[in-house]
CSV table of C-alpha atoms in Angstrom, one decimal:
chain,number,residue,atom,x,y,z
D,486,MET,CA,0.0,0.0,0.0
D,487,TYR,CA,1.4,3.3,-1.1
D,488,PHE,CA,1.2,6.4,1.1
D,489,ASP,CA,4.2,8.3,-0.2
D,490,TYR,CA,2.6,10.4,-3.0
D,491,ALA,CA,4.5,13.5,-1.8
D,492,ALA,CA,7.7,11.8,-2.8
D,493,THR,CA,6.4,10.7,-6.1
D,494,THR,CA,3.0,10.1,-7.6
D,495,PRO,CA,3.0,7.2,-9.9
D,496,MET,CA,1.3,7.6,-13.3
D,497,THR,CA,-2.3,6.5,-13.3
D,498,ASN,CA,-3.5,3.8,-15.8
D,499,LYS,CA,-5.4,6.5,-17.7
D,500,THR,CA,-2.3,8.7,-18.0
D,501,LYS,CA,-0.2,5.7,-19.2
D,502,THR,CA,-2.8,4.7,-21.7
D,503,LYS,CA,-3.1,8.2,-23.2
D,504,LEU,CA,0.7,8.5,-23.3
D,505,ILE,CA,1.2,5.2,-25.0
D,506,GLN,CA,-1.5,6.1,-27.6
D,507,ALA,CA,0.2,9.4,-28.3
D,508,LEU,CA,3.7,7.8,-28.6
D,509,ASN,CA,2.4,5.2,-31.0
D,510,GLN,CA,1.9,8.1,-33.4
D,511,PRO,CA,5.0,9.2,-35.3
D,512,TYR,CA,6.9,12.2,-33.9
D,513,ALA,CA,10.2,13.9,-34.4
D,514,ASN,CA,12.5,16.6,-33.0
D,515,TYR,CA,10.6,19.8,-32.0
D,516,ASN,CA,13.1,21.9,-34.0
D,517,SER,CA,13.1,19.8,-37.2
D,518,LEU,CA,11.8,21.7,-40.2
D,519,HIS,CA,10.2,18.7,-42.0
D,520,PRO,CA,6.5,18.1,-41.8
D,521,LEU,CA,6.8,15.6,-38.9
D,522,GLY,CA,8.9,18.1,-36.9
D,523,LYS,CA,6.3,20.7,-37.5
D,524,ALA,CA,3.6,18.4,-36.4
D,525,THR,CA,5.6,17.6,-33.3
D,526,ALA,CA,6.0,21.3,-32.6
D,527,LYS,CA,2.3,21.8,-33.0
D,528,THR,CA,1.5,19.0,-30.5
D,529,ILE,CA,4.0,20.5,-28.0
D,530,THR,CA,2.4,23.9,-28.4
D,531,GLU,CA,-1.1,22.5,-27.8
D,532,SER,CA,0.2,20.5,-24.8
D,533,VAL,CA,1.8,23.6,-23.3
D,534,THR,CA,-1.5,25.5,-23.7
D,535,LYS,CA,-3.3,22.8,-21.8
D,536,ILE,CA,-0.6,22.7,-19.1
D,537,LYS,CA,-0.8,26.5,-18.7
D,538,ALA,CA,-4.6,26.2,-18.4
D,539,ALA,CA,-4.3,23.5,-15.7
D,540,PHE,CA,-1.9,25.8,-13.8
D,541,ASN,CA,-4.2,28.8,-14.3
D,542,LEU,CA,-1.5,30.8,-16.2
D,543,LYS,CA,-2.1,33.6,-18.7
D,544,PRO,CA,-1.1,32.9,-22.3
D,545,GLU,CA,1.8,35.4,-22.0
D,546,GLN,CA,3.2,33.7,-18.9
D,547,GLU,CA,5.9,31.2,-19.7
D,548,ILE,CA,7.1,27.8,-18.5
D,549,ILE,CA,10.8,27.1,-18.8
D,550,PHE,CA,10.8,23.3,-18.9
D,551,THR,CA,13.5,21.7,-16.8
D,552,SER,CA,14.3,18.2,-15.5
D,553,GLY,CA,12.3,19.0,-12.3
D,554,ALA,CA,12.0,21.5,-9.5
D,555,THR,CA,15.6,21.0,-8.4
D,556,GLU,CA,16.9,22.3,-11.7
D,557,ALA,CA,14.2,25.1,-11.7
D,558,ASN,CA,15.4,26.2,-8.2
D,559,ASN,CA,19.0,26.2,-9.3
D,560,LEU,CA,18.1,28.2,-12.4
D,561,VAL,CA,16.3,31.0,-10.6
D,562,PHE,CA,18.8,31.3,-7.7
D,563,LYS,CA,22.0,31.1,-9.8
D,564,SER,CA,20.7,33.3,-12.6
D,565,LEU,CA,19.4,36.1,-10.4
D,566,TYR,CA,22.6,36.1,-8.3
D,567,GLN,CA,24.6,36.5,-11.5
D,568,GLN,CA,22.3,39.1,-13.0
D,569,SER,CA,21.4,41.3,-10.0
D,570,GLY,CA,24.9,42.4,-8.8
D,571,LYS,CA,23.5,42.0,-5.3
D,572,ASN,CA,24.3,39.4,-2.6
D,573,HIS,CA,21.4,38.8,-0.2
D,574,VAL,CA,18.5,36.4,-0.3
D,575,ILE,CA,15.7,35.6,2.2
D,576,ILE,CA,14.3,32.1,2.4
D,577,SER,CA,11.9,30.4,4.7
D,578,PRO,CA,13.0,27.9,7.4
D,579,PHE,CA,11.1,25.1,5.6
D,580,GLU,CA,12.9,25.0,2.3
D,581,HIS,CA,13.4,21.7,0.5
D,582,PRO,CA,17.0,20.4,0.2
D,583,SER,CA,17.0,21.5,-3.5
D,584,ILE,CA,16.8,25.1,-2.3
D,585,LEU,CA,19.2,24.6,0.6
D,586,ALA,CA,21.8,23.0,-1.5
D,587,VAL,CA,21.9,25.8,-4.1
D,588,VAL,CA,22.0,28.3,-1.3
D,589,SER,CA,24.8,26.4,0.4
D,590,ALA,CA,26.8,26.4,-2.8
D,591,LEU,CA,26.2,30.2,-3.5
D,592,GLN,CA,27.0,31.0,0.2
D,593,LYS,CA,30.6,29.8,-0.5
D,594,GLN,CA,30.7,32.4,-3.4
D,595,GLY,CA,29.7,35.2,-1.1
D,596,LEU,CA,25.9,35.0,-0.9
D,597,LYS,CA,24.4,36.2,2.4
D,598,VAL,CA,21.2,34.5,3.6
D,599,SER,CA,18.5,35.4,6.0
D,600,ILE,CA,15.8,33.1,7.3
D,601,ALA,CA,12.3,34.5,7.4
D,602,PRO,CA,10.9,34.5,10.9
D,603,ILE,CA,7.8,32.4,11.5
D,604,ASP,CA,5.1,32.2,14.2
D,605,LYS,CA,4.3,29.2,16.4
D,606,GLN,CA,2.3,27.6,13.7
D,607,GLY,CA,5.0,27.9,11.1
D,608,GLN,CA,3.6,30.8,9.1
D,609,ILE,CA,5.9,33.6,7.9
D,610,LYS,CA,5.6,36.8,9.9
D,611,ILE,CA,5.2,39.4,7.2
D,612,ASP,CA,6.5,42.4,9.1
D,613,ALA,CA,9.5,40.5,10.4
D,614,LEU,CA,10.2,39.3,6.9
D,615,LEU,CA,10.1,42.8,5.5
D,616,ALA,CA,12.5,43.9,8.3
D,617,CYS,CA,15.0,41.3,7.0
D,618,ILE,CA,15.2,43.1,3.6
D,619,THR,CA,18.5,45.0,2.9
D,620,LYS,CA,19.7,47.1,0.0
D,621,GLU,CA,21.5,43.9,-1.2
D,622,THR,CA,18.3,41.8,-1.2
D,623,PHE,CA,17.6,40.6,-4.7
D,624,LEU,CA,15.4,37.5,-4.1
D,625,ILE,CA,12.9,36.3,-1.5
D,626,SER,CA,12.0,32.6,-1.8
D,627,PHE,CA,9.5,30.7,0.3
D,628,VAL,CA,8.0,27.2,-0.1
D,629,SER,CA,4.3,27.4,-0.6
D,630,CYS,CA,3.7,24.1,1.1
D,631,GLU,CA,6.3,22.5,3.3
D,632,SER,CA,6.9,18.9,2.4
D,633,GLU,CA,7.1,17.2,5.8
D,634,MET,CA,4.0,18.5,7.6
D,635,GLY,CA,2.3,20.3,4.7
D,636,ILE,CA,2.5,23.7,6.3
D,637,ARG,CA,1.1,26.2,3.8
D,638,GLN,CA,2.0,29.9,3.5
D,639,ASP,CA,-0.3,32.6,2.3
D,640,ILE,CA,1.6,33.3,-0.9
D,641,VAL,CA,-0.8,36.0,-2.1
D,642,LYS,CA,-0.6,38.1,1.1
D,643,ILE,CA,3.2,37.6,1.5
D,644,SER,CA,4.1,38.4,-2.1
D,645,GLN,CA,1.8,41.4,-2.4
D,646,ALA,CA,3.2,42.8,0.9
D,647,ILE,CA,6.8,42.5,-0.4
D,648,LYS,CA,6.0,44.0,-3.8
D,649,LYS,CA,4.1,46.9,-2.2
D,650,HIS,CA,7.3,48.1,-0.5
D,651,HIS,CA,10.0,46.6,-2.7
D,652,PRO,CA,8.8,46.2,-6.3
D,653,ASP,CA,12.3,45.4,-7.6
D,654,ILE,CA,12.9,42.4,-5.4
D,655,MET,CA,12.1,39.1,-7.2
D,656,ILE,CA,9.9,36.6,-5.4
D,657,HIS,CA,10.0,32.9,-6.0
D,658,SER,CA,8.1,30.0,-4.5
D,659,ASP,CA,8.9,26.3,-4.8
D,660,MET,CA,5.3,25.1,-5.2
D,661,THR,CA,6.1,21.5,-5.8
D,662,GLN,CA,3.7,20.3,-3.1
D,663,SER,CA,0.8,22.7,-3.8
D,664,ILE,CA,0.6,23.7,-7.5
D,665,PHE,CA,-2.5,22.3,-9.2
D,666,LYS,CA,-3.6,20.6,-6.0
D,667,LEU,CA,-4.1,23.7,-3.7
D,668,ASP,CA,-2.7,26.9,-5.1
D,669,LEU,CA,-3.8,28.5,-8.4
D,670,ASP,CA,-3.6,32.2,-7.3
D,671,TYR,CA,0.1,33.3,-7.5
D,672,GLY,CA,-0.4,36.8,-6.0
D,673,ALA,CA,2.6,38.9,-6.9
D,674,LEU,CA,5.1,36.0,-7.3
D,675,ASP,CA,7.6,36.3,-10.1
D,676,PHE,CA,8.7,32.7,-10.3
D,677,VAL,CA,7.3,29.3,-9.4
D,678,SER,CA,9.0,25.9,-9.5
D,679,PHE,CA,7.3,22.6,-9.9
D,680,SER,CA,8.0,18.9,-10.5
D,681,GLY,CA,5.7,16.8,-12.8
D,682,HIS,CA,6.3,13.5,-11.0
D,683,LYS,CA,4.6,14.9,-7.8
D,684,LEU,CA,1.5,15.3,-10.0
D,685,GLY,CA,1.5,11.9,-11.8
D,686,SER,CA,3.7,12.5,-14.8
D,687,MET,CA,6.9,10.7,-15.6
D,688,VAL,CA,10.0,11.7,-13.6
D,689,GLY,CA,12.3,14.1,-15.4
D,690,ILE,CA,9.9,16.9,-16.3
D,691,GLY,CA,9.2,20.1,-14.3
D,692,GLY,CA,9.7,23.7,-14.8
D,693,LEU,CA,10.1,27.3,-13.7
D,694,ILE,CA,7.1,29.4,-14.4
D,695,THR,CA,8.0,33.0,-15.1
D,696,LEU,CA,4.9,34.9,-14.1
D,697,SER,CA,6.3,38.4,-14.7
D,698,ASN,CA,8.4,37.3,-17.7
D,699,GLN,CA,11.7,38.4,-16.1
D,700,ALA,CA,14.5,37.1,-18.3
D,701,LEU,CA,17.0,34.7,-16.8
D,702,LEU,CA,20.5,33.8,-17.8
D,703,PRO,CA,20.7,30.2,-18.9
D,704,GLN,CA,22.6,27.8,-16.6
D,705,ILE,CA,22.6,25.1,-19.3
D,706,HIS,CA,23.9,26.3,-22.7
D,707,GLY,CA,23.3,24.6,-26.0
D,708,GLY,CA,21.1,24.5,-29.0
D,709,LYS,CA,17.7,25.9,-29.5
D,710,SER,CA,15.1,24.7,-27.1
D,711,TYR,CA,11.6,25.6,-26.0
D,712,HIS,CA,12.9,28.6,-24.0
D,713,PRO,CA,16.1,30.6,-24.4
D,714,SER,CA,16.8,30.3,-20.6
D,715,ARG,CA,17.3,26.5,-20.8
D,716,ALA,CA,19.0,24.7,-23.7
D,717,GLY,CA,18.4,21.1,-24.6
D,718,THR,CA,16.1,19.1,-26.9
D,719,VAL,CA,12.5,19.7,-26.0
D,720,PRO,CA,11.4,16.5,-24.0
D,721,TYR,CA,8.3,15.6,-26.1
D,722,GLU,CA,7.4,12.4,-24.2
D,723,ALA,CA,7.8,14.0,-20.8
D,724,ILE,CA,5.7,17.1,-21.7
D,725,LEU,CA,2.9,14.8,-23.0
D,726,SER,CA,3.0,12.8,-19.8
D,727,LEU,CA,2.7,16.1,-17.8
D,728,ARG,CA,-0.2,17.2,-20.0
D,729,PHE,CA,-2.1,13.9,-19.5
D,730,ALA,CA,-1.3,13.7,-15.8
D,731,LEU,CA,-2.9,17.1,-15.3
D,732,GLU,CA,-6.1,15.8,-16.8
D,733,GLU,CA,-6.4,13.4,-13.8
D,734,PRO,CA,-7.9,14.8,-10.6
D,735,LEU,CA,-5.9,14.3,-7.3
D,736,GLN,CA,-7.7,13.4,-4.1
D,737,PRO,CA,-6.8,14.5,-0.6
D,738,PHE,CA,-7.4,12.4,2.5
D,739,SER,CA,-10.8,12.8,4.2
D,740,ASP,CA,-11.6,14.7,7.4
D,741,ALA,CA,-13.0,11.5,8.8
D,742,PHE,CA,-9.7,9.8,8.4
D,743,ILE,CA,-7.9,12.6,10.3
D,744,LYS,CA,-10.5,12.6,13.0
D,745,SER,CA,-10.2,8.9,13.5
D,746,LEU,CA,-6.5,9.1,13.8
D,747,GLU,CA,-6.8,12.0,16.3
D,748,LYS,CA,-8.6,9.6,18.6
D,749,THR,CA,-5.9,6.8,18.4
D,750,PRO,CA,-4.0,6.5,21.7
D,751,GLY,CA,-0.3,6.8,21.3
D,752,VAL,CA,-0.5,8.7,18.0
D,753,LEU,CA,0.0,12.5,17.8
D,754,LEU,CA,-0.8,14.5,14.7
D,755,ASN,CA,1.8,17.1,13.9
D,756,ARG,CA,-0.4,19.5,12.0
D,757,PHE,CA,-2.4,22.7,12.1
D,758,ALA,CA,-5.6,23.8,10.4
D,759,HIS,CA,-3.7,25.4,7.6
D,760,CYS,CA,-1.8,22.3,6.6
D,761,SER,CA,-2.2,20.6,3.3
D,762,PRO,CA,-4.9,17.9,3.1
D,763,TYR,CA,-2.5,15.8,1.0
D,764,ILE,CA,0.2,15.4,3.7
D,765,LEU,CA,-0.2,14.1,7.2
D,766,ASN,CA,2.6,13.9,9.7
D,767,ILE,CA,2.2,11.8,12.8
D,768,SER,CA,4.4,10.7,15.7
D,769,VAL,CA,3.9,7.2,17.1
D,770,LEU,CA,5.0,7.7,20.7
D,771,LYS,CA,6.1,4.1,21.2
D,772,HIS,CA,8.6,4.0,18.3
D,773,HIS,CA,11.5,5.9,16.8
D,774,ARG,CA,10.4,6.9,13.3
D,775,GLN,CA,12.8,4.5,11.6
D,776,ALA,CA,11.3,1.7,13.6
D,777,SER,CA,7.8,2.8,12.6
D,778,LEU,CA,8.9,2.9,9.0
D,779,ALA,CA,10.3,-0.6,9.2
D,780,LEU,CA,7.4,-2.1,11.1
D,781,LEU,CA,4.9,-0.7,8.6
D,782,ALA,CA,7.1,-1.9,5.7
D,783,GLN,CA,6.6,-5.5,7.1
D,784,HIS,CA,2.9,-5.0,6.1
D,785,ASN,CA,4.0,-3.6,2.7
D,786,ILE,CA,2.9,-0.1,3.7
D,787,CYS,CA,5.0,2.6,2.2
D,788,VAL,CA,5.3,5.8,4.2
D,789,SER,CA,8.3,8.1,4.6
D,790,LEU,CA,10.4,10.1,7.1
D,791,GLY,CA,9.8,13.3,5.3
D,792,SER,CA,11.5,14.8,2.3
D,793,ALA,CA,13.0,11.8,0.5
D,794,CYS,CA,16.0,14.0,-0.3
D,795,SER,CA,16.9,14.8,3.3
D,796,ARG,CA,19.5,13.0,5.4
D,797,GLN,CA,18.3,14.2,8.8
D,798,ALA,CA,17.8,11.6,11.6
D,799,GLN,CA,14.9,13.6,12.9
D,800,SER,CA,12.4,15.9,11.3
D,801,ARG,CA,13.9,19.4,11.7
D,802,ASN,CA,10.6,21.0,10.9
D,803,VAL,CA,8.6,19.0,13.5
D,804,ALA,CA,11.3,19.8,16.1
D,805,LEU,CA,11.0,23.5,15.2
D,806,LEU,CA,7.2,23.6,15.8
D,807,PHE,CA,6.6,20.9,18.3
D,808,ASN,CA,9.5,19.2,20.2
D,809,GLU,CA,12.5,16.9,19.7
D,810,GLN,CA,10.7,13.7,20.9
D,811,ARG,CA,7.9,14.2,18.4
D,812,ALA,CA,10.5,14.9,15.7
D,813,LYS,CA,12.4,11.7,16.4
D,814,ASN,CA,9.1,9.7,16.0
D,815,ALA,CA,7.7,11.7,13.1
D,816,VAL,CA,6.5,9.8,10.0
D,817,ARG,CA,4.9,11.4,6.9
D,818,ILE,CA,1.9,9.8,5.2
D,819,SER,CA,0.9,11.4,2.0
D,820,PHE,CA,-2.0,10.9,-0.4
D,821,ASN,CA,-3.2,11.7,-3.9
D,822,GLU,CA,-5.7,8.9,-4.4
D,823,TYR,CA,-8.6,7.7,-2.3
D,824,HIS,CA,-8.8,4.0,-1.6
D,825,GLN,CA,-11.2,3.2,1.2
D,826,LYS,CA,-9.9,-0.3,1.9
D,827,GLN,CA,-6.3,0.9,2.1
D,828,TYR,CA,-7.3,3.7,4.5
D,829,HIS,CA,-9.0,1.2,6.8
D,830,LEU,CA,-5.9,-1.1,6.8
D,831,LEU,CA,-3.5,1.8,7.4
D,832,LYS,CA,-5.6,2.9,10.4
D,833,GLN,CA,-5.6,-0.6,11.7
D,834,TYR,CA,-1.8,-1.0,11.5
D,835,LEU,CA,-1.2,2.4,13.0
D,836,LYS,CA,-3.4,1.4,16.0
D,837,GLU,CA,-1.4,-1.8,16.4
D,838,LEU,CA,1.9,0.1,16.1
D,839,ALA,CA,0.9,2.6,18.8
D,840,ARG,CA,-0.4,-0.1,21.2
T,591,MET,CA,45.9,24.6,16.3
T,592,ASN,CA,44.2,23.4,13.2
T,593,CYS,CA,40.5,23.4,12.4
T,594,VAL,CA,38.4,21.4,10.0
T,595,TRP,CA,35.0,22.8,9.2
T,596,ILE,CA,32.6,20.3,7.6
T,597,SER,CA,29.3,21.3,6.0
T,598,ALA,CA,26.7,19.4,4.0
T,599,MET,CA,24.6,20.3,1.1
T,600,GLY,CA,21.0,20.8,2.0
T,601,CYS,CA,21.8,21.4,5.6
T,602,MET,CA,19.7,24.3,7.0
T,603,SER,CA,21.9,24.5,10.2
T,604,CYS,CA,25.0,24.9,8.1
T,605,ILE,CA,23.4,27.8,6.2
T,606,VAL,CA,22.1,29.5,9.2
T,607,MET,CA,25.4,29.2,11.1
T,608,HIS,CA,27.8,29.8,8.2
T,609,ASP,CA,28.4,33.5,8.5
T,610,GLU,CA,28.7,33.5,12.3
T,611,ILE,CA,31.1,30.6,12.4
T,612,GLU,CA,33.2,32.2,9.7
T,613,ALA,CA,33.3,35.5,11.6
T,614,ILE,CA,34.3,33.8,14.9
T,615,LEU,CA,37.1,31.7,13.2
T,616,ASN,CA,38.4,34.9,11.5
T,617,LYS,CA,38.2,36.9,14.7
T,618,TYR,CA,40.5,34.4,16.5
T,619,GLN,CA,42.7,34.0,13.4
T,620,ILE,CA,42.0,30.3,13.1
T,621,ASP,CA,43.2,28.7,9.9
T,622,TYR,CA,40.6,26.2,8.8
T,623,GLN,CA,40.1,23.6,6.1
T,624,ALA,CA,36.5,23.8,4.7
T,625,LEU,CA,35.2,20.4,3.6
T,626,ASP,CA,31.9,19.3,2.1
T,627,ALA,CA,30.3,16.1,3.3
T,628,ASP,CA,28.9,15.4,-0.1
T,629,PHE,CA,32.0,16.0,-2.2
T,630,ASP,CA,35.1,15.5,0.0
T,631,ASP,CA,36.6,12.3,1.4
T,632,LEU,CA,36.0,12.4,5.1
T,633,SER,CA,37.1,8.8,5.9
T,634,GLY,CA,40.2,10.1,7.8
T,635,PHE,CA,38.0,12.0,10.3
T,636,ASP,CA,36.2,10.7,13.3
T,637,PHE,CA,33.1,12.8,14.2
T,638,LYS,CA,29.4,12.7,15.1
T,639,ASN,CA,27.4,12.8,11.9
T,640,ASP,CA,25.4,16.0,12.7
T,641,TYR,CA,26.3,19.1,10.6
T,642,PRO,CA,27.9,21.6,10.7
T,643,VAL,CA,31.0,20.0,12.3
T,644,LEU,CA,34.0,21.8,13.6
T,645,LEU,CA,37.0,19.7,14.6
T,646,PHE,CA,40.0,21.3,16.3
T,647,TYR,CA,43.4,19.5,16.3
T,648,GLU,CA,46.6,20.2,18.3
T,649,ASN,CA,49.7,18.2,17.0
T,650,GLU,CA,47.3,16.0,15.0
T,651,THR,CA,45.3,15.1,18.1
T,652,LYS,CA,41.7,16.1,18.2
T,653,ILE,CA,41.1,18.3,21.2
T,654,LYS,CA,37.6,19.6,20.6
T,655,GLU,CA,34.5,18.8,18.4
T,656,PHE,CA,31.4,20.9,17.8
T,657,ASN,CA,28.3,19.4,16.1
T,658,GLY,CA,24.9,20.5,14.8
T,659,GLU,CA,23.3,23.6,16.0
T,660,PHE,CA,25.8,24.2,18.8
T,661,ALA,CA,26.0,27.4,20.9
T,662,LEU,CA,28.3,29.9,19.2
T,663,SER,CA,29.1,31.2,22.6
T,664,ALA,CA,30.6,27.8,23.4
T,665,LEU,CA,32.8,28.1,20.4
T,666,GLU,CA,34.0,31.5,21.4
T,667,ASP,CA,34.6,30.4,25.0
T,668,PHE,CA,36.7,27.5,23.7
T,669,LEU,CA,38.7,29.7,21.3
T,670,LYS,CA,39.3,32.4,24.0
T,671,VAL,CA,40.9,29.8,26.2
T,672,ALA,CA,42.8,28.0,23.4
T,673,ARG,CA,44.3,31.3,22.1
T,674,GLN,CA,45.6,32.4,25.5
């Protein structure tokens, strides 16, 4: 039983069928000038139009296709650092390792970093964030939905407050856990990163959405591609898989499921009202989280410790908002599909685990 | 006295503490070797796997280790005494 959709959401049978049907038709390189190349380019253009519609983008807003959110995050941070001539960024305390790694790398080149202050429920304090801004600040980046507990930020309110006072500062959000599922109003954001495989496409496709059409220096140089900021042959199959994945609805877990877990002795829910309905973080008091993971795995139940890319022995984010003991026992359960029988079995095994 | 400073990619504590650690090491004129847990060979070092890590050596013997989100005041206290 799979409850790790926040790590990757496997393609549904419908998506696979549509993709195979499409790939059974002849196709060529997007840049080729012969008729098959032109037909391929037309299919790509149609697919991008549908992807933009699913993401609630205006026609003039662009998607720079990348291999995923990690590359998109690298592109926006590195390009703006090179272009701006400034050296200060502000990030939230909940960023994914793909943001932290690029920040670490740039820090060694002289980048200064501030962490946005948060309240007791993990939400960014806007006034305190504005107070962190300096003359050197060129980018503010905050994750729209944190990946361990699903803590959501008010991206509209935060981005508009920043732009009101500092219209020249670029604002980026890694929306990998919320785009399409939860957030379709981007407020005053300039850039958004996403990964297709969190939404049910094949792995290897994602992008950086340029909402204000700010140009970015490419970090990968090469031949003509879909966008001048990122070279490389346009990934026809991957873009089609993203298009078809976005035609499939995703389903959060039910309130009834949450309520039933709240009543389970020995299980604590690490969540607030504003958390994502697709991510549930719990602490089983009796077991360290690695033991819980192993015991559930014995019943073929797949859950995770948090971000699959993290090396931490405890959940840093749970420790930050709750306490160390809960952090050591914290397990993430994540959903995108509803299967009543599987929910029932999961609850049963969690009760046994906590007993 | 030699110092080895080990950071890791994707480590929030390393990012948060970077500038302050650097300022303290510079203040006490400590020569340090900066290593990265993801890219450098750390097999010759014995330390607790909680980043950032600061290892201090005197004549090739480890005399002090700081790990994780340690108190910067403890680092300063150690260096004040060590530099006397």
